[in-house]
CSV table of C-alpha atoms and ligand atoms in Angstrom, one decimal:
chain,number,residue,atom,x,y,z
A,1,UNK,CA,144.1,113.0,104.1
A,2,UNK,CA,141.0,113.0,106.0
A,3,UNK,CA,139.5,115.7,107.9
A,4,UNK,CA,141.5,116.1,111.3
A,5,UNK,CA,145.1,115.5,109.3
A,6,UNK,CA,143.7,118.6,107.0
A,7,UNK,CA,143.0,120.6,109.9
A,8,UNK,CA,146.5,119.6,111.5
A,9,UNK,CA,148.3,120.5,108.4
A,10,UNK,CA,147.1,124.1,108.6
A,11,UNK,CA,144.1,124.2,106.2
A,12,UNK,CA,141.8,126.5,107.6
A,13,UNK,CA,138.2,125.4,106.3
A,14,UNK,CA,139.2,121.9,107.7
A,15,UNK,CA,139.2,122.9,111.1
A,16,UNK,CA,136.3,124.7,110.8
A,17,UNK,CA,134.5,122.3,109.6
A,18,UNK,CA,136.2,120.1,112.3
A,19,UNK,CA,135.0,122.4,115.0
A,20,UNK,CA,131.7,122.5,114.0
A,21,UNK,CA,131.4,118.5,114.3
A,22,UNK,CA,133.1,118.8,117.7
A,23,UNK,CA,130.5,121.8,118.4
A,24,UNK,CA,127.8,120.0,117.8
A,25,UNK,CA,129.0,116.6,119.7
A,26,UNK,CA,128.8,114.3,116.7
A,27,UNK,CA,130.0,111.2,116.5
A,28,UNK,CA,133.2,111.7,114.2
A,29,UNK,CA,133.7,115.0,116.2
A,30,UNK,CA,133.6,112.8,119.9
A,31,UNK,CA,136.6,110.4,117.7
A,32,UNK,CA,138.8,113.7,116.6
A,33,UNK,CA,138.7,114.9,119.8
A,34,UNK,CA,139.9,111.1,121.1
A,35,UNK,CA,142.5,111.0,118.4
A,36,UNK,CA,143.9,115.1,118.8
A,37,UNK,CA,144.0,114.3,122.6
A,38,UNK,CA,147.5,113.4,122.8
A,39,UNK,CA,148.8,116.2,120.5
A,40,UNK,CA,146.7,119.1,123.2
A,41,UNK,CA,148.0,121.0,126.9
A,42,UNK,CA,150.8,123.2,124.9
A,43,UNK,CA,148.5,126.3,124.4
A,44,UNK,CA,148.1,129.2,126.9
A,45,UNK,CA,144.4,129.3,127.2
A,46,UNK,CA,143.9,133.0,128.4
A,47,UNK,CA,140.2,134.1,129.1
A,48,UNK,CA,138.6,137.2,128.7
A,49,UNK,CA,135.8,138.3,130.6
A,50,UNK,CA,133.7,141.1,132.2
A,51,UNK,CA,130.5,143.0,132.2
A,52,UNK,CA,128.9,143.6,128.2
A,53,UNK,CA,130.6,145.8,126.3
A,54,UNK,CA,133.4,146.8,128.6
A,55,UNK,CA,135.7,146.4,125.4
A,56,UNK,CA,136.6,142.4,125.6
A,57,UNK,CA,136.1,141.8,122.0
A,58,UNK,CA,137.9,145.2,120.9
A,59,UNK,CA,141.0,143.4,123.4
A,60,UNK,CA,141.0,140.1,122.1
A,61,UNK,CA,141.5,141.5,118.7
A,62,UNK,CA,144.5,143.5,119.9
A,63,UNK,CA,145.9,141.3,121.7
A,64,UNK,CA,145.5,138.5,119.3
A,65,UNK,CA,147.5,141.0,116.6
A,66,UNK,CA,150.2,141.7,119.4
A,67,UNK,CA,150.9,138.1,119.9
A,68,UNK,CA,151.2,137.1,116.4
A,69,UNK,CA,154.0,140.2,116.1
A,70,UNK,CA,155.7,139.6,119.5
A,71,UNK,CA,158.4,137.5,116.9
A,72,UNK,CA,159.5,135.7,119.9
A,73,UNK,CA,159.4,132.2,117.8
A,74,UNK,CA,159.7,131.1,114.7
A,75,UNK,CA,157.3,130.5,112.4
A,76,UNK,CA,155.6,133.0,113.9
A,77,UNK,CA,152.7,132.4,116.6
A,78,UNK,CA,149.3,131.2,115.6
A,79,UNK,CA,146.7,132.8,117.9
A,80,UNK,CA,142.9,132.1,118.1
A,81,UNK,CA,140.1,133.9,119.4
A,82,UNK,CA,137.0,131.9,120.5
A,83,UNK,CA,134.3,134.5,121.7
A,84,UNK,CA,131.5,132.9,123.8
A,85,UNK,CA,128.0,135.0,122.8
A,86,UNK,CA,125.4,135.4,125.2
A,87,UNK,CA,122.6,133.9,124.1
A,88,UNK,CA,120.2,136.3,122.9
A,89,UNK,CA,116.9,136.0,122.0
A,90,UNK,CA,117.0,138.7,119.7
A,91,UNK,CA,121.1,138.1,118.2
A,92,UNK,CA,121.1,134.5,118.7
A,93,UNK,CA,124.5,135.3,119.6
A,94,UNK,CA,125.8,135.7,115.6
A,95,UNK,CA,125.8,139.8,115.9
A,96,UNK,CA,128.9,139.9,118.5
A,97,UNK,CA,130.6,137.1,116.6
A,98,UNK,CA,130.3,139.2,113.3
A,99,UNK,CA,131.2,142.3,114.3
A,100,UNK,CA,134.2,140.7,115.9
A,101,UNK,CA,134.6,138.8,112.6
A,102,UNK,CA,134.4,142.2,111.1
A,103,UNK,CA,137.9,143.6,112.4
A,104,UNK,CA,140.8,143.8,110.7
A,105,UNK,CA,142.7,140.7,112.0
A,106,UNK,CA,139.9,138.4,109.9
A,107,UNK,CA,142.6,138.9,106.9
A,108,UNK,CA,145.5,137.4,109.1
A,109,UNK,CA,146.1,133.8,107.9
A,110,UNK,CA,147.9,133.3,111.6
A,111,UNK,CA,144.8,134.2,113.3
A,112,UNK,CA,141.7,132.0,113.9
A,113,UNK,CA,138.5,133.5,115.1
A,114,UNK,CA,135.9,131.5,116.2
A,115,UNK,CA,132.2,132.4,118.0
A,116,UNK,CA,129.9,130.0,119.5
A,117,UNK,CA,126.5,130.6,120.8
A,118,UNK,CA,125.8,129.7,124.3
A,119,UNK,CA,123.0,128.0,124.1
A,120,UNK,CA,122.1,125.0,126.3
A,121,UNK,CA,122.9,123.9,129.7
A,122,UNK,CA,125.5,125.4,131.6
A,123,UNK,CA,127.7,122.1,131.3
A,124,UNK,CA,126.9,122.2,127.4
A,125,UNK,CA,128.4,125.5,127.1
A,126,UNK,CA,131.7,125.1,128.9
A,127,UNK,CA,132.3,121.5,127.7
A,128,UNK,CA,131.7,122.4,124.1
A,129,UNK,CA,134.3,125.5,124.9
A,130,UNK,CA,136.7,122.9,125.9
A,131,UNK,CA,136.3,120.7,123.5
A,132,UNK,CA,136.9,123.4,120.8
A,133,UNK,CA,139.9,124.8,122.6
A,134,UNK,CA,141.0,121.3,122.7
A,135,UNK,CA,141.1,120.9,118.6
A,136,UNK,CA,142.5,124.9,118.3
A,137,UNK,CA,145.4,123.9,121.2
A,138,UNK,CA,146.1,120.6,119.2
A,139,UNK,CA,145.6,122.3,116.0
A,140,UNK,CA,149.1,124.7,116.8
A,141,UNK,CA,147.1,127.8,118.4
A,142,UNK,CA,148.8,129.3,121.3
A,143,UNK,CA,147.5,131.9,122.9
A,144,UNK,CA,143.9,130.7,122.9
A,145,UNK,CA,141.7,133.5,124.1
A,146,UNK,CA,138.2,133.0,125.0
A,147,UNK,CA,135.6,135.6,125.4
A,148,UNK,CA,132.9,135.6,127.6
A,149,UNK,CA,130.9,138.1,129.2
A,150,UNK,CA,131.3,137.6,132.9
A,151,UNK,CA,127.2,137.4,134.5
A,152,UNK,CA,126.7,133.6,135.4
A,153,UNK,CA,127.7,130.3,136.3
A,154,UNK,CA,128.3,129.2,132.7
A,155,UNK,CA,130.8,131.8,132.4
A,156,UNK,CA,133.0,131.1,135.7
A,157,UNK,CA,132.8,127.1,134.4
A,158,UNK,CA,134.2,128.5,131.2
A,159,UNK,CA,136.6,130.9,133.1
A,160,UNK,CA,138.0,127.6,135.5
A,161,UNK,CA,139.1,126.0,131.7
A,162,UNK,CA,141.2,128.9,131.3
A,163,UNK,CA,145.2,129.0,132.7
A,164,UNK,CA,145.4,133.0,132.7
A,165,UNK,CA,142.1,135.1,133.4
A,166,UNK,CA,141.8,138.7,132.3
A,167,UNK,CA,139.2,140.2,133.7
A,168,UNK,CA,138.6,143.9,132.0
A,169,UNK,CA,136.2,146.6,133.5
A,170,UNK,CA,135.1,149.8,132.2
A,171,UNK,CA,133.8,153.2,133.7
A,172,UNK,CA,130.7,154.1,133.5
A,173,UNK,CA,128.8,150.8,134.3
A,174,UNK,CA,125.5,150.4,136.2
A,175,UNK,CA,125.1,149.8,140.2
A,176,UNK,CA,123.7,145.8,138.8
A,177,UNK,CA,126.8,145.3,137.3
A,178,UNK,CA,128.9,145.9,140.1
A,179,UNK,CA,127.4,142.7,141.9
A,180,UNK,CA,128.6,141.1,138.7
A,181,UNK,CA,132.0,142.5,139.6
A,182,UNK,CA,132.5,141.7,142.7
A,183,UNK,CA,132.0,138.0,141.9
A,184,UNK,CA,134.1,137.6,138.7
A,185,UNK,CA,137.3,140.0,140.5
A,186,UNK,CA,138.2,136.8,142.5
A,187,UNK,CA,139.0,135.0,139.8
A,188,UNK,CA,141.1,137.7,138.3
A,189,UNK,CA,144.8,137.2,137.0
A,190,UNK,CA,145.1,140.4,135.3
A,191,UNK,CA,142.9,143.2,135.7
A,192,UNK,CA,142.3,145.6,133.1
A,193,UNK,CA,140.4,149.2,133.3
A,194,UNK,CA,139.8,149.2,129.5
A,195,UNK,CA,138.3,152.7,127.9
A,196,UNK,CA,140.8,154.7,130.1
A,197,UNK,CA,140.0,157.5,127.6
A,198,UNK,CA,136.8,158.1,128.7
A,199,UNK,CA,136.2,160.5,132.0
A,200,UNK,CA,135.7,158.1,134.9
A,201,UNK,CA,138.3,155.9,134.2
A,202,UNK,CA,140.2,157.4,136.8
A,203,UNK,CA,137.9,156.5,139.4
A,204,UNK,CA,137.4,152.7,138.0
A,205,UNK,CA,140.9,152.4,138.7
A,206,UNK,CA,140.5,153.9,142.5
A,207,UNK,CA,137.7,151.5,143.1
A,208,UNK,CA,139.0,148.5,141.6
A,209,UNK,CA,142.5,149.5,143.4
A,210,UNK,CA,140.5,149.8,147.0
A,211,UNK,CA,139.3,146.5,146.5
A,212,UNK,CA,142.5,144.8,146.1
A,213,UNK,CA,143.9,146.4,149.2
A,214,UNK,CA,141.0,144.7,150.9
A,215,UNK,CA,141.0,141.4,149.3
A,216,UNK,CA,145.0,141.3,149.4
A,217,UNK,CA,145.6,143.1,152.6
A,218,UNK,CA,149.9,144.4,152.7
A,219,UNK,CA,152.4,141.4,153.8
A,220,UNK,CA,149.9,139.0,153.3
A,221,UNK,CA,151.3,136.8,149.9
A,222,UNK,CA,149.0,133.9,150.4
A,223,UNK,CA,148.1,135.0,147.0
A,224,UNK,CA,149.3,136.4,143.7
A,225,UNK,CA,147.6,140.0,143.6
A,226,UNK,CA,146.5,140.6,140.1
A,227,UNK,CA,148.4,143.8,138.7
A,228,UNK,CA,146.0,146.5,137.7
A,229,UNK,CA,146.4,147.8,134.1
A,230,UNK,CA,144.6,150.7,131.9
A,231,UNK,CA,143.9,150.3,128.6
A,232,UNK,CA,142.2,151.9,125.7
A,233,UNK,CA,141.2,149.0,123.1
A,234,UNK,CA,140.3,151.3,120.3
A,235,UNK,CA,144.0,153.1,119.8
A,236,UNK,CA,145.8,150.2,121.3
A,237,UNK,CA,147.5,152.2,124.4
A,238,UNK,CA,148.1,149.8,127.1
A,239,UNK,CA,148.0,146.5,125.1
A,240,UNK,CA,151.5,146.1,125.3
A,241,UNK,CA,151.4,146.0,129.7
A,242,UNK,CA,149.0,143.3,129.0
A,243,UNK,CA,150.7,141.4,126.4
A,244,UNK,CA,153.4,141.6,128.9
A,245,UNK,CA,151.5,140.3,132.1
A,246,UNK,CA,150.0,137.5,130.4
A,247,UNK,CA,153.0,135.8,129.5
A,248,UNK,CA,154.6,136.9,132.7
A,249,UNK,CA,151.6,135.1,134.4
A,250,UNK,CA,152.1,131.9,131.9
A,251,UNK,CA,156.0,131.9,133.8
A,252,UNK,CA,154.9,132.4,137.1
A,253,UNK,CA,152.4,129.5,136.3
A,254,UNK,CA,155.2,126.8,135.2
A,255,UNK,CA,157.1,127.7,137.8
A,256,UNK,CA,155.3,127.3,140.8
A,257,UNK,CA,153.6,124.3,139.5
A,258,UNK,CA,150.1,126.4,138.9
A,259,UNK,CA,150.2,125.4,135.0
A,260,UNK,CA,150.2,121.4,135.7
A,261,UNK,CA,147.5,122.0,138.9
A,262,UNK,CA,145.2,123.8,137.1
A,263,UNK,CA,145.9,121.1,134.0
A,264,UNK,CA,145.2,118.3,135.9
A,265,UNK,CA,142.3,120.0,138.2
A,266,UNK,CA,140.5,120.3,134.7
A,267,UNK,CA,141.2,117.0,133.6
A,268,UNK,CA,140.0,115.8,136.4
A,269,UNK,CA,136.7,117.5,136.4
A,270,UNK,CA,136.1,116.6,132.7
A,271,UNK,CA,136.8,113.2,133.4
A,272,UNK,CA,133.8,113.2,136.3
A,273,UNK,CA,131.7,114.9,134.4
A,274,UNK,CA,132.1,112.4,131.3
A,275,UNK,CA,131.6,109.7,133.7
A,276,UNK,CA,128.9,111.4,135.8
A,277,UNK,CA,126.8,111.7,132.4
A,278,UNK,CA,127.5,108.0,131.5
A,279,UNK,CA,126.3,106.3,134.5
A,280,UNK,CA,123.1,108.0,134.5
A,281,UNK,CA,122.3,107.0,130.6
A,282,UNK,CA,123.4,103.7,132.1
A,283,UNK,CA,121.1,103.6,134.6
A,284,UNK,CA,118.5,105.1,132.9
A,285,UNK,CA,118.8,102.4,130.6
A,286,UNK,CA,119.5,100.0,132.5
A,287,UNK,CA,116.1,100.3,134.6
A,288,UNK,CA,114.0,101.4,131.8
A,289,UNK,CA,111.9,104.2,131.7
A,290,UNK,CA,108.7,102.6,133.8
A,291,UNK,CA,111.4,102.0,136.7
A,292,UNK,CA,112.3,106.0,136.2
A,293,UNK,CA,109.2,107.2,136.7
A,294,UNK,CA,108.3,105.0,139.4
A,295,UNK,CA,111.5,105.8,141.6
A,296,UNK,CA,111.0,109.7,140.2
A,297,UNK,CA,107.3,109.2,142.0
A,298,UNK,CA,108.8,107.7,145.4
A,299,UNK,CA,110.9,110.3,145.7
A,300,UNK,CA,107.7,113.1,145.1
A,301,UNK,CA,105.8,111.6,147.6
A,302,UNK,CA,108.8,111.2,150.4
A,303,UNK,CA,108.9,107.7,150.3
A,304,UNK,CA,112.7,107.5,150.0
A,305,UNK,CA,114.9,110.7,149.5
A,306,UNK,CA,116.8,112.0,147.0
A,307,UNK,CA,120.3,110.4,148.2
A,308,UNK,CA,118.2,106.5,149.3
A,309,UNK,CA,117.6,106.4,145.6
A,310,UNK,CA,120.9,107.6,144.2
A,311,UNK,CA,122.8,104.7,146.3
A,312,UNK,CA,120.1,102.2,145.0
A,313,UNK,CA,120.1,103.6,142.1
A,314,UNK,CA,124.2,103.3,141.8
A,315,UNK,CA,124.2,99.4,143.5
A,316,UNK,CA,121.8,98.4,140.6
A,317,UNK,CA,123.9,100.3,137.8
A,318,UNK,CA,127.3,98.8,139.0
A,319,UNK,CA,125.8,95.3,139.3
A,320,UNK,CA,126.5,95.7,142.9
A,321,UNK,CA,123.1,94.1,144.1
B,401,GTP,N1,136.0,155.0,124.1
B,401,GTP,C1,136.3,153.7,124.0
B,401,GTP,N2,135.4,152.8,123.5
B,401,GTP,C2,135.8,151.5,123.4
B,401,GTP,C3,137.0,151.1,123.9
B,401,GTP,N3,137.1,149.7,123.7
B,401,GTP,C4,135.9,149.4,123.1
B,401,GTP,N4,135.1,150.4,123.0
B,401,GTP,C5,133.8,150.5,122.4
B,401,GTP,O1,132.9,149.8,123.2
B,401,GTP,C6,131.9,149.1,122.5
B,401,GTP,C7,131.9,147.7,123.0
B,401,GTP,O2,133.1,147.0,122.6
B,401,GTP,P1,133.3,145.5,122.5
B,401,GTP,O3,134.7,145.2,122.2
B,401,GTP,O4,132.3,144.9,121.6
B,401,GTP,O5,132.9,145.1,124.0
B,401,GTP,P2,132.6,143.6,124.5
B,401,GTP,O6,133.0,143.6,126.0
B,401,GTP,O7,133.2,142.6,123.7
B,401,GTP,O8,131.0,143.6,124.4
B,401,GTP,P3,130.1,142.3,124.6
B,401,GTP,O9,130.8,141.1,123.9
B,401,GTP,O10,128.8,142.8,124.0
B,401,GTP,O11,129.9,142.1,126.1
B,401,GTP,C8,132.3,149.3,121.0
B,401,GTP,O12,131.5,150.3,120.5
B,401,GTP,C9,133.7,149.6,121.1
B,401,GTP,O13,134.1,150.4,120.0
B,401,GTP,C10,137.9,152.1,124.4
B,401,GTP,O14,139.0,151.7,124.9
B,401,GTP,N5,137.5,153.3,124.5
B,402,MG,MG1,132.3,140.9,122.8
């Protein structure tokens, strides 16, 4: 058996060692990825995001042990968690994967945990997120959860990959991350006021509550309003609402159609993407890099702009002229 059949058959260091090749975008991980392909789109992809340290890791590890004993299927569920770091200069991103490594479900032979460091371009980041929730999806996994802490652009690209998005906040947060919040509460499918043990939690909930009267004003159901839940990550009170409004979410999803739009919507992207990147090293190669640097120079001095060298540049690489 070669690698991707191990992994398939359920041995764990396989697919490790699989998603590390697929990781790091080498050749034999670019072929698994071909080959798994037609075995992926069963898993629930759920993402996890918020503002650092509201408690997402601490969730994910809760919820990924109240999936596995839902006993709603048998064999039982196989659940993954693939945290996102940020990359840190000083962690490199390994700390927050360790100390999530570090809870008890690491002993769980049903549970996969996985942490990558995002590093690189913003692209890099959520296609290598894909790609590993791709092998985990094929793989048997389902839920998928994946962790990021909601600040940027890399992690609303990463967020768009996801079917169901949980967005968890926390009292006692910083006037600069409620800029973060407003931005990440649109794409909210469940919101979660994690840490409702500590004092302030009640006004969290008040806050987040006023907002979704504005955003979702009464009698208007252009759109699903996210139900707001409290939870408290470190005893485990409230992870059963949650548990509950994901897969309630996942039905609402496959019935309205949302599951396939938002399959295909991805799909789609990754396929323009993919093909974006290939007919620019195309080009690139195709005109050498004297011919680069000359057009680069024409367009630094305002000889022709930006978009006059992109068509040109497209006629030559299509063999259009
Ligand atoms: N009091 C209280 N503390 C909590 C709760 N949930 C998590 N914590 C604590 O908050 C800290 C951060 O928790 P994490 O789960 O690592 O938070 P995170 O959002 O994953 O953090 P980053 O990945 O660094 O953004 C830890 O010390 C947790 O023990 C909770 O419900 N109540
Ligand atoms: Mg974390």
């Amino acid at each position: 058996m070669d690698l991707v059949e191990r992994a398939l058959a359920g041995e764990r260091l396989a697919l490790a060692r699989l998603l590390t090749q697929v990781e790091n975008d080498t050749p034999a991980g670019r072929a698994a990825l071909d080959r798994l392909f037609p075995r992926t789109g069963r898993a629930h992809l759920v993402g996890i995001t918020g503002a650092p340290g509201t408690g997402k890791s601490s969730l994910a590890n809760r919820l990924a042990r109240a999936f596995r004993s839902l006993g709603d299927c048998s064999p039982a569920r196989k659940v993954a968690v693939l945290a996102v770091d940020p990359s840190s200069p000083f962690t490199g991103g390994a700390l927050l994967g360790d100390r999530l490594r570090m809870k008890d479900i690491s002993g769980d032979p049903g549970v996969f945990i996985r942490s990558m460091a995002s590093r690189g371009a913003v692209g890099g980041v959520a296609r290598a997120t894909a790609a590993l929730a791709s092998v985990l999806d094929a793989a048997g996994y389902d839920p998928i959860f994946i962790e990021t802490v909601g600040a940027g652009q890399s992690e609303v690209e990463i967020v768009r990959l996801a079917h169901s998005v949980v967005v968890v906040d926390a009292p006692g947060l910083g006037d600069d991350i409620q800029a973060i919040k407003a931005g990440i509460l649109e794409i909210a499918d469940i919101l979660v006021v994690n840490k409702a043990d500590l004092p302030g939690a009640e006004n969290t909930l008040r806050a987040l509550e006023n907002m979704l009267e504005l955003a979702y004003p009464a009698g208007s159901a252009e759109r699903r309003r996210p139900p707001l839940l409290r939870a408290t990550a470190t005893t485990g009170e409230g992870v059963e609402e949650i548990v509950r409004a994901i897969l309630e979410h996942r039905a609402y999803l496959k019935e309205t159609g949302g599951w396939q739009r938002r399959e295909q919507d991805r799909l789609r992207r990754e396929f323009e993407a993919l093909l974006s990147a290939a007919l620019v090293a195309r080009w690139r190669e195709q005109a050498g890099s004297r011919a680069v640097h000359e057009l680069f120079a024409r367009i630094a001095s305002r000889e022709v702009s930006p978009s006059q060298a992109a068509e040109e540049a497209v006629k030559k690489t299509m063999g259009c002229e």
